[in-house]
Coordinates of C-alpha atoms in Angstrom, one line a residue:
Chain A
X1 CA -49.7 93.2 27.0
X2 CA -52.2 91.9 29.4
X3 CA -50.6 88.4 29.3
X4 CA -47.4 90.0 30.1
X5 CA -49.0 91.6 33.1
X6 CA -50.5 88.3 34.2
X7 CA -47.0 86.7 33.8
X8 CA -45.5 89.3 36.1
X9 CA -48.2 88.8 38.7
X10 CA -47.7 85.0 38.5
X11 CA -44.0 85.3 39.0
X12 CA -44.3 87.7 41.8
X13 CA -46.9 85.4 43.5
X14 CA -44.5 82.4 43.1
X15 CA -41.4 84.3 44.6
X16 CA -43.5 85.2 47.8
X17 CA -44.7 81.6 48.0
X18 CA -41.0 80.5 47.6
X19 CA -40.1 82.7 50.4
X20 CA -43.0 82.0 52.5
X21 CA -43.9 78.4 51.8
X22 CA -42.6 75.6 54.2
X23 CA -42.1 72.4 52.4
X24 CA -44.2 69.8 54.1
X25 CA -41.3 67.3 54.2
X26 CA -38.9 69.5 55.9
X27 CA -38.1 69.9 59.3
X28 CA -39.2 73.3 60.7
X29 CA -36.0 75.1 61.8
X30 CA -36.1 77.1 65.0
X31 CA -35.8 80.8 64.1
X32 CA -32.4 82.2 64.1
X33 CA -31.5 84.2 67.2
X34 CA -32.1 87.8 66.9
X35 CA -29.0 89.7 66.3
X36 CA -29.4 91.9 69.6
X37 CA -29.8 88.9 71.9
X38 CA -27.8 86.2 69.8
X39 CA -24.1 85.2 70.3
X40 CA -21.8 87.3 68.5
X41 CA -18.0 86.7 68.2
X42 CA -16.5 90.3 69.1
X43 CA -14.3 91.3 66.1
X44 CA -11.4 91.3 68.0
X45 CA -11.9 88.2 70.0
X46 CA -10.5 84.7 69.2
X47 CA -12.9 81.8 68.5
X48 CA -14.9 80.6 71.3
X49 CA -14.0 77.1 72.8
X50 CA -17.7 76.1 73.8
X51 CA -19.0 73.4 71.4
X52 CA -22.2 75.4 69.8
X53 CA -22.6 72.5 67.5
X54 CA -23.9 70.4 70.5
X55 CA -26.0 73.1 71.8
X56 CA -27.4 75.2 68.7
X57 CA -28.6 78.8 69.8
X58 CA -32.6 78.8 70.4
X59 CA -34.3 81.7 71.7
X60 CA -36.8 79.4 73.8
X61 CA -34.0 77.5 75.2
X62 CA -32.1 80.6 76.0
X63 CA -35.2 82.0 77.8
X64 CA -35.4 78.9 79.9
X65 CA -31.8 79.3 80.8
X66 CA -32.5 83.0 81.9
X67 CA -35.3 81.6 84.1
X68 CA -33.3 79.0 85.6
X69 CA -30.5 81.5 86.0
X70 CA -32.5 83.6 88.3
X71 CA -34.6 81.2 89.8
X72 CA -33.9 79.8 93.5
X73 CA -35.8 76.7 92.5
X74 CA -32.1 75.2 91.9
X75 CA -31.3 75.3 95.7
X76 CA -32.4 73.2 98.5
X77 CA -34.0 76.2 100.5
X78 CA -35.4 78.0 97.5
X79 CA -33.2 80.9 98.5
X80 CA -30.1 80.7 96.5
X81 CA -30.1 81.2 92.7
X82 CA -27.1 81.5 90.3
X83 CA -27.8 85.3 90.5
X84 CA -27.4 85.7 94.1
X85 CA -23.8 85.3 93.7
X86 CA -23.3 86.3 90.1
X87 CA -24.9 89.8 89.8
X88 CA -25.4 91.5 86.6
X89 CA -24.7 94.9 88.2
X90 CA -21.4 93.4 89.2
X91 CA -20.7 91.9 85.7
X92 CA -21.8 88.5 87.2
X93 CA -19.5 88.6 90.3
X94 CA -20.7 89.0 93.9
X95 CA -21.7 92.3 95.5
X96 CA -18.3 92.3 97.2
X97 CA -19.6 92.6 100.6
X98 CA -18.1 89.3 101.9
X99 CA -14.8 87.8 101.2
X100 CA -16.7 84.7 100.4
X101 CA -20.3 84.4 98.8
X102 CA -22.9 82.8 101.2
X103 CA -25.1 79.9 100.1
X104 CA -28.0 78.1 101.8
X105 CA -28.6 78.8 105.3
X106 CA -25.8 81.8 104.8
X107 CA -22.9 79.3 105.0
X108 CA -19.7 80.9 103.4
X109 CA -18.0 79.3 100.5
X110 CA -14.1 78.7 100.5
X111 CA -13.1 80.5 97.2
X112 CA -13.8 84.0 95.9
X113 CA -16.8 84.3 93.3
X114 CA -15.6 84.9 89.8
X115 CA -17.4 87.3 87.4
X116 CA -18.8 84.7 85.0
X117 CA -18.4 86.7 81.7
X118 CA -16.9 85.5 78.3
X119 CA -17.3 81.8 79.6
X120 CA -17.8 80.7 75.8
X121 CA -14.0 81.1 75.7
X122 CA -13.0 79.4 78.7
X123 CA -11.5 76.1 78.2
X124 CA -12.0 75.3 81.9
X125 CA -14.1 76.4 84.9
X126 CA -13.6 77.2 88.7
X127 CA -10.3 78.5 90.2
X128 CA -8.6 75.2 89.8
X129 CA -9.9 74.3 86.4
X130 CA -11.4 71.0 87.6
X131 CA -14.4 71.3 85.3
X132 CA -13.8 71.2 81.6
X133 CA -17.3 71.6 80.2
X134 CA -19.5 74.7 80.6
X135 CA -22.7 72.4 80.7
X136 CA -21.6 70.1 83.3
X137 CA -20.4 73.1 85.3
X138 CA -23.7 74.0 86.7
X139 CA -23.8 70.9 88.7
X140 CA -20.9 72.0 91.0
X141 CA -22.8 74.8 92.7
X142 CA -26.3 72.9 92.7
X143 CA -24.6 70.0 94.7
X144 CA -22.1 71.9 96.7
X145 CA -23.5 71.8 100.5
X146 CA -22.5 75.3 101.2
X147 CA -23.9 76.9 97.9
X148 CA -27.3 75.5 96.7
X149 CA -26.8 72.2 98.7
X150 CA -29.5 70.4 96.3
X151 CA -29.4 67.0 94.5
X152 CA -29.8 67.1 90.7
X153 CA -32.8 64.5 91.0
X154 CA -34.4 66.8 93.2
X155 CA -34.1 69.9 91.1
X156 CA -35.6 67.8 88.1
X157 CA -38.4 66.6 90.2
X158 CA -39.2 70.4 91.3
X159 CA -38.9 71.4 87.6
X160 CA -41.2 68.5 86.2
X161 CA -44.0 69.4 88.7
X162 CA -43.7 73.2 87.9
X163 CA -46.7 74.4 86.0
X164 CA -44.6 76.6 83.9
X165 CA -41.1 74.9 83.3
X166 CA -42.9 71.7 82.1
X167 CA -44.6 73.1 79.2
X168 CA -42.0 75.6 78.3
X169 CA -39.2 73.0 78.2
X170 CA -41.8 70.6 76.0
X171 CA -41.9 73.4 73.8
X172 CA -38.3 74.1 73.5
X173 CA -36.8 70.6 73.6
X174 CA -39.8 68.4 72.3
X175 CA -39.5 65.8 75.0
X176 CA -42.4 64.8 77.7
X177 CA -40.3 65.4 80.6
X178 CA -37.3 67.6 81.7
X179 CA -34.1 65.8 82.0
X180 CA -30.7 66.9 83.2
X181 CA -29.6 67.2 79.8
X182 CA -32.3 69.7 78.8
X183 CA -31.8 71.7 82.0
X184 CA -28.1 71.9 81.6
X185 CA -28.1 72.9 77.9
X186 CA -30.8 75.5 78.6
X187 CA -28.6 77.2 81.4
X188 CA -25.5 77.0 79.0
X189 CA -27.6 78.7 76.3
X190 CA -28.0 81.7 78.8
X191 CA -24.4 81.6 80.4
X192 CA -22.5 81.6 76.9
X193 CA -24.4 85.0 76.0
X194 CA -23.0 86.7 78.9
X195 CA -20.3 88.5 76.8
X196 CA -18.2 91.4 77.9
X197 CA -16.8 93.1 75.0
X198 CA -18.3 96.7 75.0
X199 CA -16.0 98.5 77.5
X200 CA -14.2 101.6 76.9
X201 CA -10.9 99.5 76.1
X202 CA -13.0 97.4 73.4
X203 CA -13.6 100.8 71.8
X204 CA -9.9 101.3 71.7
X205 CA -9.2 97.6 70.6
X206 CA -11.8 97.9 67.7
X207 CA -10.2 101.2 66.5
X208 CA -13.3 103.5 67.1
X209 CA -12.0 105.5 70.1
X210 CA -8.5 105.2 71.0
X211 CA -7.3 105.4 74.9
X212 CA -5.2 108.5 75.6
X213 CA -3.3 110.0 78.3
X214 CA -2.8 107.9 81.6
X215 CA -4.9 105.2 80.3
X216 CA -2.9 104.5 77.3
X217 CA 0.3 104.9 79.3
X218 CA -1.3 102.2 81.6
X219 CA -2.1 100.0 78.8
X220 CA 1.5 100.1 77.4
X221 CA 2.8 99.4 81.1
X222 CA 0.2 96.7 81.4
X223 CA 1.4 95.0 78.1
X224 CA 4.9 95.1 79.2
X225 CA 4.4 94.0 82.9
X226 CA 1.2 92.0 83.1
X227 CA 0.3 90.5 79.7
X228 CA 2.6 87.5 79.9
X229 CA -0.4 86.1 82.0
X230 CA -3.2 88.1 81.6
X231 CA -3.1 87.9 77.8
X232 CA -4.9 88.5 75.0
X233 CA -8.4 90.2 74.4
X234 CA -9.8 88.0 77.3
X235 CA -7.1 89.0 79.7
X236 CA -6.0 85.6 80.6
X237 CA -3.9 82.8 79.4
X238 CA -6.2 80.3 81.2
X239 CA -3.3 78.8 82.8
X240 CA -2.6 77.8 86.6
X241 CA 0.0 79.9 88.4
X242 CA 1.1 80.4 91.9
X243 CA 1.8 84.0 92.6
X244 CA 3.1 83.5 96.1
X245 CA -0.2 84.1 98.0
X246 CA 0.1 81.0 100.3
X247 CA 2.8 82.6 102.5
X248 CA 0.2 84.7 104.2
X249 CA -2.9 82.7 103.7
X250 CA -5.5 83.6 106.3
X251 CA -7.5 80.7 105.7
X252 CA -7.4 76.9 105.5
X253 CA -4.7 75.9 103.1
X254 CA -6.2 75.5 99.7
X255 CA -4.3 73.3 97.3
X256 CA -5.7 74.9 94.3
X257 CA -4.8 72.9 90.8
X258 CA -3.0 70.1 92.8
X259 CA -6.6 69.0 94.0
X260 CA -7.2 68.1 90.3
X261 CA -3.9 66.9 89.0
X262 CA -2.7 65.3 92.1
X263 CA 0.7 67.1 91.1
X264 CA 2.8 68.5 93.8
X265 CA 4.2 70.9 90.9
X266 CA 0.6 72.2 90.8
X267 CA 0.4 73.1 94.5
X268 CA -1.6 76.4 95.3
X269 CA -1.7 77.1 91.8
X270 CA -4.9 78.9 90.6
X271 CA -6.3 80.0 87.3
X272 CA -5.0 83.3 85.8
X273 CA -8.3 85.3 86.2
X274 CA -9.5 87.6 83.4
X275 CA -9.3 91.1 84.1
X276 CA -12.3 92.2 82.5
X277 CA -14.4 94.3 84.9
X278 CA -11.6 93.9 87.4
X279 CA -12.4 97.3 88.7
X280 CA -15.9 96.2 89.8
X281 CA -15.4 92.5 91.0
X282 CA -13.3 92.9 94.0
X283 CA -12.5 91.4 96.4
X284 CA -9.5 89.8 94.6
X285 CA -7.6 86.6 94.4
X286 CA -9.0 83.1 94.6
X287 CA -9.6 83.6 98.4
X288 CA -10.7 87.3 98.0
X289 CA -8.1 88.5 100.5
X290 CA -7.5 91.8 98.9
X291 CA -10.4 94.2 98.5
X292 CA -8.6 97.3 97.0
X293 CA -7.5 96.9 93.4
X294 CA -4.2 98.9 93.6
X295 CA -3.3 96.7 96.5
X296 CA -4.2 93.7 94.3
X297 CA -1.6 94.8 91.8
X298 CA 0.8 95.5 94.3
X299 CA 0.6 92.1 96.0
X300 CA 1.8 90.2 92.8
X301 CA 5.6 89.7 93.3
X302 CA 5.5 90.8 97.0
X303 CA 5.3 87.7 98.6
X304 CA 7.8 84.7 98.2
X305 CA 6.7 81.0 98.5
X306 CA 7.6 77.7 97.0
X307 CA 6.6 77.0 93.5
X308 CA 6.2 80.9 92.8
X309 CA 5.8 81.6 89.1
X310 CA 8.9 83.1 87.8
X311 CA 6.9 86.0 86.1
X312 CA 6.2 87.4 89.5
X313 CA 9.7 87.2 90.8
X314 CA 10.3 90.3 92.9
X315 CA 13.3 91.3 91.0
X316 CA 11.6 91.4 87.7
X317 CA 8.0 92.3 88.8
X318 CA 8.6 95.7 90.9
X319 CA 6.1 98.6 90.4
X320 CA 6.7 102.1 91.5
X321 CA 3.4 103.5 92.7
X322 CA 3.2 105.7 89.6
X323 CA 3.2 102.5 87.8
X324 CA 0.7 101.0 89.9
X325 CA -1.6 104.2 89.3
X326 CA -1.3 103.9 85.6
X327 CA -1.9 100.4 85.4
X328 CA -5.1 101.0 87.6
X329 CA -6.2 103.7 85.3
X330 CA -6.1 101.2 82.4
X331 CA -7.8 98.6 84.3
X332 CA -10.9 101.0 84.9
X333 CA -11.2 100.9 80.9
X334 CA -12.0 97.2 81.2
X335 CA -15.4 97.7 83.0
X336 CA -18.2 96.8 80.6
X337 CA -21.2 99.3 81.8
X338 CA -23.1 98.2 78.9
X339 CA -23.5 94.6 79.7
X340 CA -24.4 95.5 83.5
X341 CA -27.4 96.8 82.2
X342 CA -28.2 94.6 78.9
X343 CA -31.9 93.9 79.2
X344 CA -31.4 90.4 77.7
X345 CA -29.3 89.2 80.6
X346 CA -31.6 90.8 83.3
X347 CA -34.1 88.8 85.1
X348 CA -37.5 89.1 83.3
X349 CA -40.4 88.8 85.7
X350 CA -42.7 88.3 82.5
X351 CA -40.6 85.1 82.0
X352 CA -42.2 83.6 85.0
X353 CA -45.8 85.2 84.5
X354 CA -48.3 84.5 86.0
X355 CA -46.1 83.0 88.6
X356 CA -43.7 84.7 91.0
X357 CA -40.5 83.5 91.8
X358 CA -40.2 85.7 95.1
X359 CA -39.8 82.9 97.8
X360 CA -42.7 82.3 100.1
X361 CA -40.5 82.4 103.3
X362 CA -38.1 85.5 103.2
X363 CA -34.7 84.6 102.8
X364 CA -33.0 87.1 105.3
X365 CA -29.7 85.4 105.1
X366 CA -29.0 86.4 101.5
X367 CA -26.6 89.2 101.5
Chain B
X1 CA -44.6 85.3 24.0
X2 CA -45.2 81.5 24.6
X3 CA -41.3 81.1 24.8
X4 CA -41.4 83.7 27.6
X5 CA -44.3 82.0 29.4
X6 CA -42.7 78.6 29.3
X7 CA -39.5 80.1 30.6
X8 CA -41.3 82.0 33.4
X9 CA -43.1 78.8 34.4
X10 CA -39.9 77.1 34.6
X11 CA -38.4 79.6 36.4
X12 CA -41.2 79.6 39.0
X13 CA -40.9 75.7 39.4
X14 CA -37.3 76.0 40.0
X15 CA -37.6 78.8 42.5
X16 CA -40.0 76.4 44.5
X17 CA -37.9 73.3 44.1
X18 CA -34.9 75.4 45.3
X19 CA -36.6 76.6 48.3
X20 CA -37.4 73.0 49.3
X21 CA -34.0 71.8 48.7
X22 CA -32.5 74.8 50.5
X23 CA -34.3 73.9 53.8
X24 CA -33.6 70.2 53.4
X25 CA -29.7 71.3 53.3
X26 CA -30.2 73.0 56.4
X27 CA -31.7 70.2 58.4
X28 CA -30.8 67.1 56.6
X29 CA -32.8 64.2 57.2
X30 CA -31.0 61.0 58.5
X31 CA -29.2 59.1 55.9
X32 CA -30.9 55.9 55.0
X33 CA -29.8 53.2 57.3
X34 CA -28.6 49.8 56.0
X35 CA -31.4 47.4 55.6
X36 CA -32.6 46.3 59.0
X37 CA -32.1 42.7 58.3
X38 CA -28.2 43.1 58.3
X39 CA -28.4 43.5 62.1
X40 CA -28.8 41.6 65.0
X41 CA -28.9 42.1 68.9
X42 CA -26.5 40.8 71.6
X43 CA -27.1 40.2 75.2
X44 CA -24.0 40.3 77.7
X45 CA -24.7 38.9 81.0
X46 CA -22.1 39.7 83.9
X47 CA -21.9 36.7 86.0
X48 CA -20.7 38.4 89.4
X49 CA -18.4 36.1 91.4
X50 CA -16.2 36.1 94.4
X51 CA -13.6 33.7 93.6
X52 CA -15.3 30.4 92.9
X53 CA -18.5 31.5 94.7
X54 CA -21.4 33.3 93.2
X55 CA -21.4 36.9 94.2
X56 CA -24.5 38.2 96.5
X57 CA -24.9 41.5 98.1
X58 CA -24.1 41.6 101.8
X59 CA -22.4 38.2 102.0
X60 CA -19.2 37.7 103.7
X61 CA -16.1 37.3 101.7
X62 CA -12.4 37.3 102.5
X63 CA -9.9 39.4 100.4
X64 CA -6.3 38.7 99.6
X65 CA -5.3 40.6 102.8
X66 CA -7.4 38.2 105.0
X67 CA -10.0 40.9 105.6
X68 CA -13.7 39.7 105.9
X69 CA -15.9 42.2 103.8
X70 CA -19.6 42.6 102.8
X71 CA -20.5 44.5 99.8
X72 CA -23.9 46.6 99.5
X73 CA -23.3 48.6 96.3
X74 CA -21.6 47.7 93.1
X75 CA -21.9 49.8 90.0
X76 CA -19.5 50.5 87.2
X77 CA -19.8 52.0 83.6
X78 CA -18.8 50.0 80.5
X79 CA -18.3 51.5 77.3
X80 CA -17.0 51.7 73.7
X81 CA -17.7 48.0 72.7
X82 CA -15.9 46.5 69.8
X83 CA -16.3 43.0 68.2
X84 CA -13.4 41.3 66.4
X85 CA -13.6 39.1 63.4
X86 CA -11.4 36.1 63.0
X87 CA -9.4 38.1 60.2
X88 CA -8.6 40.7 63.1
X89 CA -11.0 43.4 61.8
X90 CA -12.9 45.3 64.2
X91 CA -16.5 46.5 64.2
X92 CA -17.2 49.4 66.5
X93 CA -20.3 49.5 68.1
X94 CA -21.6 53.1 68.3
X95 CA -22.9 54.6 71.5
X96 CA -22.3 51.7 73.5
X97 CA -22.6 53.2 77.1
X98 CA -23.9 51.1 80.0
X99 CA -24.3 51.5 83.7
X100 CA -24.1 48.0 85.1
X101 CA -25.8 47.5 88.7
X102 CA -26.1 43.8 89.5
X103 CA -29.0 45.0 91.9
X104 CA -30.9 46.1 89.0
X105 CA -29.8 43.9 86.3
X106 CA -26.7 41.9 85.3
X107 CA -27.6 42.1 81.8
X108 CA -27.1 44.5 79.0
X109 CA -28.5 44.5 75.5
X110 CA -26.7 45.7 72.6
X111 CA -28.8 46.4 69.4
X112 CA -27.9 47.1 66.0
X113 CA -24.8 44.7 65.7
X114 CA -23.8 43.9 62.3
X115 CA -24.6 40.1 61.3
X116 CA -21.4 38.1 61.5
X117 CA -19.4 35.7 63.1
X118 CA -17.1 37.1 65.9
X119 CA -14.2 35.9 67.7
X120 CA -13.6 38.5 70.3
X121 CA -14.7 41.5 72.1
X122 CA -13.2 44.6 73.6
X123 CA -14.7 47.5 75.9
X124 CA -13.7 50.0 78.4
X125 CA -14.3 50.0 82.0
X126 CA -15.2 53.6 82.3
X127 CA -16.1 56.5 80.1
X128 CA -13.4 57.7 77.2
X129 CA -11.9 61.0 77.8
X130 CA -13.6 62.8 74.9
X131 CA -17.1 61.9 76.1
X132 CA -16.2 62.6 79.7
X133 CA -15.0 66.3 78.7
X134 CA -18.2 66.7 76.4
X135 CA -21.5 68.3 77.3
X136 CA -24.5 67.1 79.3
X137 CA -25.8 63.5 78.5
X138 CA -28.6 61.1 78.9
X139 CA -29.0 57.6 79.5
X140 CA -26.1 55.6 81.4
X141 CA -24.2 58.8 81.3
X142 CA -26.8 61.1 82.9
X143 CA -25.2 62.7 86.0
X144 CA -28.7 62.0 87.9
X145 CA -27.5 58.4 88.2
X146 CA -24.9 59.7 90.8
X147 CA -22.0 58.1 88.6
X148 CA -20.6 61.9 88.2
X149 CA -18.5 64.0 90.3
X150 CA -19.9 67.5 90.3
X151 CA -17.0 69.5 91.7
X152 CA -14.4 68.0 89.4
X153 CA -15.2 66.8 85.8
X154 CA -15.2 63.1 85.7
X155 CA -17.4 59.9 85.8
X156 CA -17.3 57.5 88.7
X157 CA -16.1 54.6 86.3
X158 CA -16.5 52.1 89.1
X159 CA -18.1 52.0 92.6
X160 CA -17.8 49.5 95.5
X161 CA -19.4 50.1 98.9
X162 CA -19.8 47.8 101.7
X163 CA -18.6 47.1 105.3
X164 CA -15.6 45.5 106.8
X165 CA -14.4 45.0 110.5
X166 CA -11.1 45.9 108.8
X167 CA -12.3 49.3 107.9
X168 CA -10.4 52.4 109.6
X169 CA -13.6 54.1 109.9
X170 CA -15.8 53.9 113.1
X171 CA -18.8 52.9 111.0
X172 CA -16.8 50.1 109.6
X173 CA -17.7 51.1 106.1
X174 CA -15.5 50.9 103.1
X175 CA -16.3 53.2 100.1
X176 CA -14.6 53.1 96.7
X177 CA -15.5 55.6 94.1
X178 CA -13.0 55.1 91.4
X179 CA -12.6 57.7 88.5
X180 CA -10.2 60.0 87.0
X181 CA -9.8 60.6 83.2
X182 CA -6.5 62.9 82.6
X183 CA -3.1 61.5 83.0
X184 CA -1.5 60.8 85.4
X185 CA -4.9 60.1 87.0
X186 CA -6.3 58.2 84.2
X187 CA -8.5 55.2 85.4
X188 CA -10.3 54.1 82.3
X189 CA -9.3 50.4 81.6
X190 CA -9.4 48.6 78.4
X191 CA -10.5 45.2 78.6
X192 CA -10.4 42.5 75.7
X193 CA -11.5 39.0 75.7
X194 CA -10.8 36.3 73.0
X195 CA -13.5 33.7 72.5
X196 CA -11.0 30.9 72.2
X197 CA -12.5 28.2 70.2
X198 CA -16.0 29.5 70.6
X199 CA -17.5 32.2 68.2
X200 CA -20.2 34.6 68.6
X201 CA -22.6 34.5 65.7
X202 CA -24.9 37.5 65.3
X203 CA -28.1 36.8 63.3
X204 CA -31.3 38.5 62.7
X205 CA -33.2 35.4 64.0
X206 CA -31.4 34.5 67.2
X207 CA -30.4 36.3 70.3
X208 CA -27.1 35.2 71.4
X209 CA -25.9 35.5 75.2
X210 CA -22.5 36.3 76.2
X211 CA -21.4 35.4 79.5
X212 CA -18.7 37.3 81.2
X213 CA -17.3 36.7 84.8
X214 CA -16.8 39.6 87.1
X215 CA -14.7 38.4 90.1
X216 CA -14.9 40.9 92.8
X217 CA -12.1 39.5 94.8
X218 CA -9.9 40.7 92.0
X219 CA -10.4 44.3 93.1
X220 CA -8.3 43.5 96.0
X221 CA -5.3 41.9 94.2
X222 CA -3.0 42.0 91.2
X223 CA -1.1 43.9 90.4
X224 CA -1.3 45.3 94.1
X225 CA -3.2 44.1 97.2
X226 CA -5.6 46.6 98.4
X227 CA -6.1 46.3 102.3
X228 CA -9.3 47.7 103.6
X229 CA -7.6 48.7 106.7
X230 CA -4.9 50.6 104.9
X231 CA -7.3 52.1 102.0
X232 CA -10.8 52.3 103.5
X233 CA -12.1 54.9 101.0
X234 CA -11.1 56.1 97.5
X235 CA -13.3 59.2 96.7
X236 CA -11.7 61.3 94.2
X237 CA -9.2 60.9 91.6
X238 CA -5.5 60.2 92.2
X239 CA -3.0 57.5 92.9
X240 CA -5.3 55.1 94.8
X241 CA -8.0 55.3 92.1
X242 CA -5.4 54.4 89.5
X243 CA -4.0 51.5 91.7
X244 CA -7.6 50.0 92.2
X245 CA -8.4 50.6 88.5
X246 CA -5.4 48.5 87.4
X247 CA -6.8 45.7 89.9
X248 CA -10.2 45.7 88.6
X249 CA -9.1 45.5 85.0
X250 CA -8.9 41.7 85.5
X251 CA -12.1 41.4 87.4
X252 CA -13.6 40.6 83.8
X253 CA -13.0 37.6 82.1
X254 CA -14.6 35.3 79.4
X255 CA -17.0 32.7 80.3
X256 CA -19.1 31.3 77.8
X257 CA -21.1 32.0 74.7
X258 CA -24.8 30.8 73.9
X259 CA -25.6 31.3 70.2

């Protein structure tokens, strides 16, 4: 009997050891991301297009990405962080106080800041789709003279002499100095996790809480009238289309997709924007020309222009004010109030402790 | 009882082993490389020329349109090197991406080349589409090198900057940043050299030198004459970049091998 007990104890200890023991020859794996902060494909979403294999999720890298996202160290005047134009409270669009966001020295940009949610699913970036990789996308605002106006080399110099970033990067990437690859991969670790899939509509799509009344009627009408382009659960087909806006363009002519392809057939085409959080991410369209959502719905198909998309032909796309109201009612269900307050996506002052990221010189021109 | 104890001990051992194995499956150790003695190295020197003359920065040359010009910056990316054997089989040399800047060094070194006798080489001027569209890179493809457009995905495959009285700019500068990786603006060029009667012998105990001529005058001619007066700058992808790329494809020609 006693030997039996001993055997049971030995077996128990071995089991424990088997679980706990780290085999010396093995590479120690980073801890898997915690479910509440990790990247989860929502059950009703398609497969993401971001190449996670080239940048496996890692909590330390994610935290570094979050630090960088909220840190104006990326800009020339230490005033503009990614979050200045991509505010969590606005589902990572701008506050909507200006037609165009303002960069260093208060300079306005020339295109409307999009809400950067669900970027892991996006095959291209920017209104003209000129960028095809999320990691490399971050270079665009850093280099843009009216956004962060900073050189990559200078950003890396600043990060490498920073008492906090250097050791943190070393811990996460196991390299002696911070290079552009580490910085861009860290930022992507954060941006891929900005997922918007917990709106009222998502409860409907996942079958937990169906829409009713005007919202449901709005959805049915939306599917009939809008979903050819604003398709699927991401509410975009990621194609480039001209909806006739250039006929009343108030700003310097923007050739849109033609700037990328050089094709006249792509003139003034812009990417179909996702409509997730559309009710809280005005102003609307690539140039932010319309600030009211109902107006934005109506604007489709109202103007004619060469190269206009047949989907918004004024004979096929004609909405009564009642229909606009219904579609509007549905669109409000796409607002994801949960992600707006998701603490994992918010700035963490503790990330930077014992340092502060408040600029020494007040940045009066920001908003 | 003894049987049970033996079984239990076996079970314990198995559990420990299984645990080790499972972890190694998750993070596999690199596969054992082929023995080192099967690989050699290759040096390639790009001998920059302006026609029959040796190229030098800030020296006056005359292009096919009769325009005098000086070059102060010359940089280009070469990639995807392959060596060819007499029987036509090709050896791909993995991860071969080089930024050539003659103001730094006209020589590149390719390591881990399988031993053998080769009769030809091919490579791309520029970066292949899959790599261009991929994520952040280091080394020759690190965007910090300034050979990357940040507002539109794409490497600057070839850069030549200088001055010319013919330039349409008041500063008399000409500035060619040639890139573009998606049709119809594809600029990546495939270059192939046959070593003719020569052969390249890769061995562990030797360091062969392959010399390739790079004639900058070719940038301005064949198939199309590029006039600095008419095209003083190329700063993004498009028809001009495609035209320039077709021209500079034949800048590169085989010179000699020193085994």
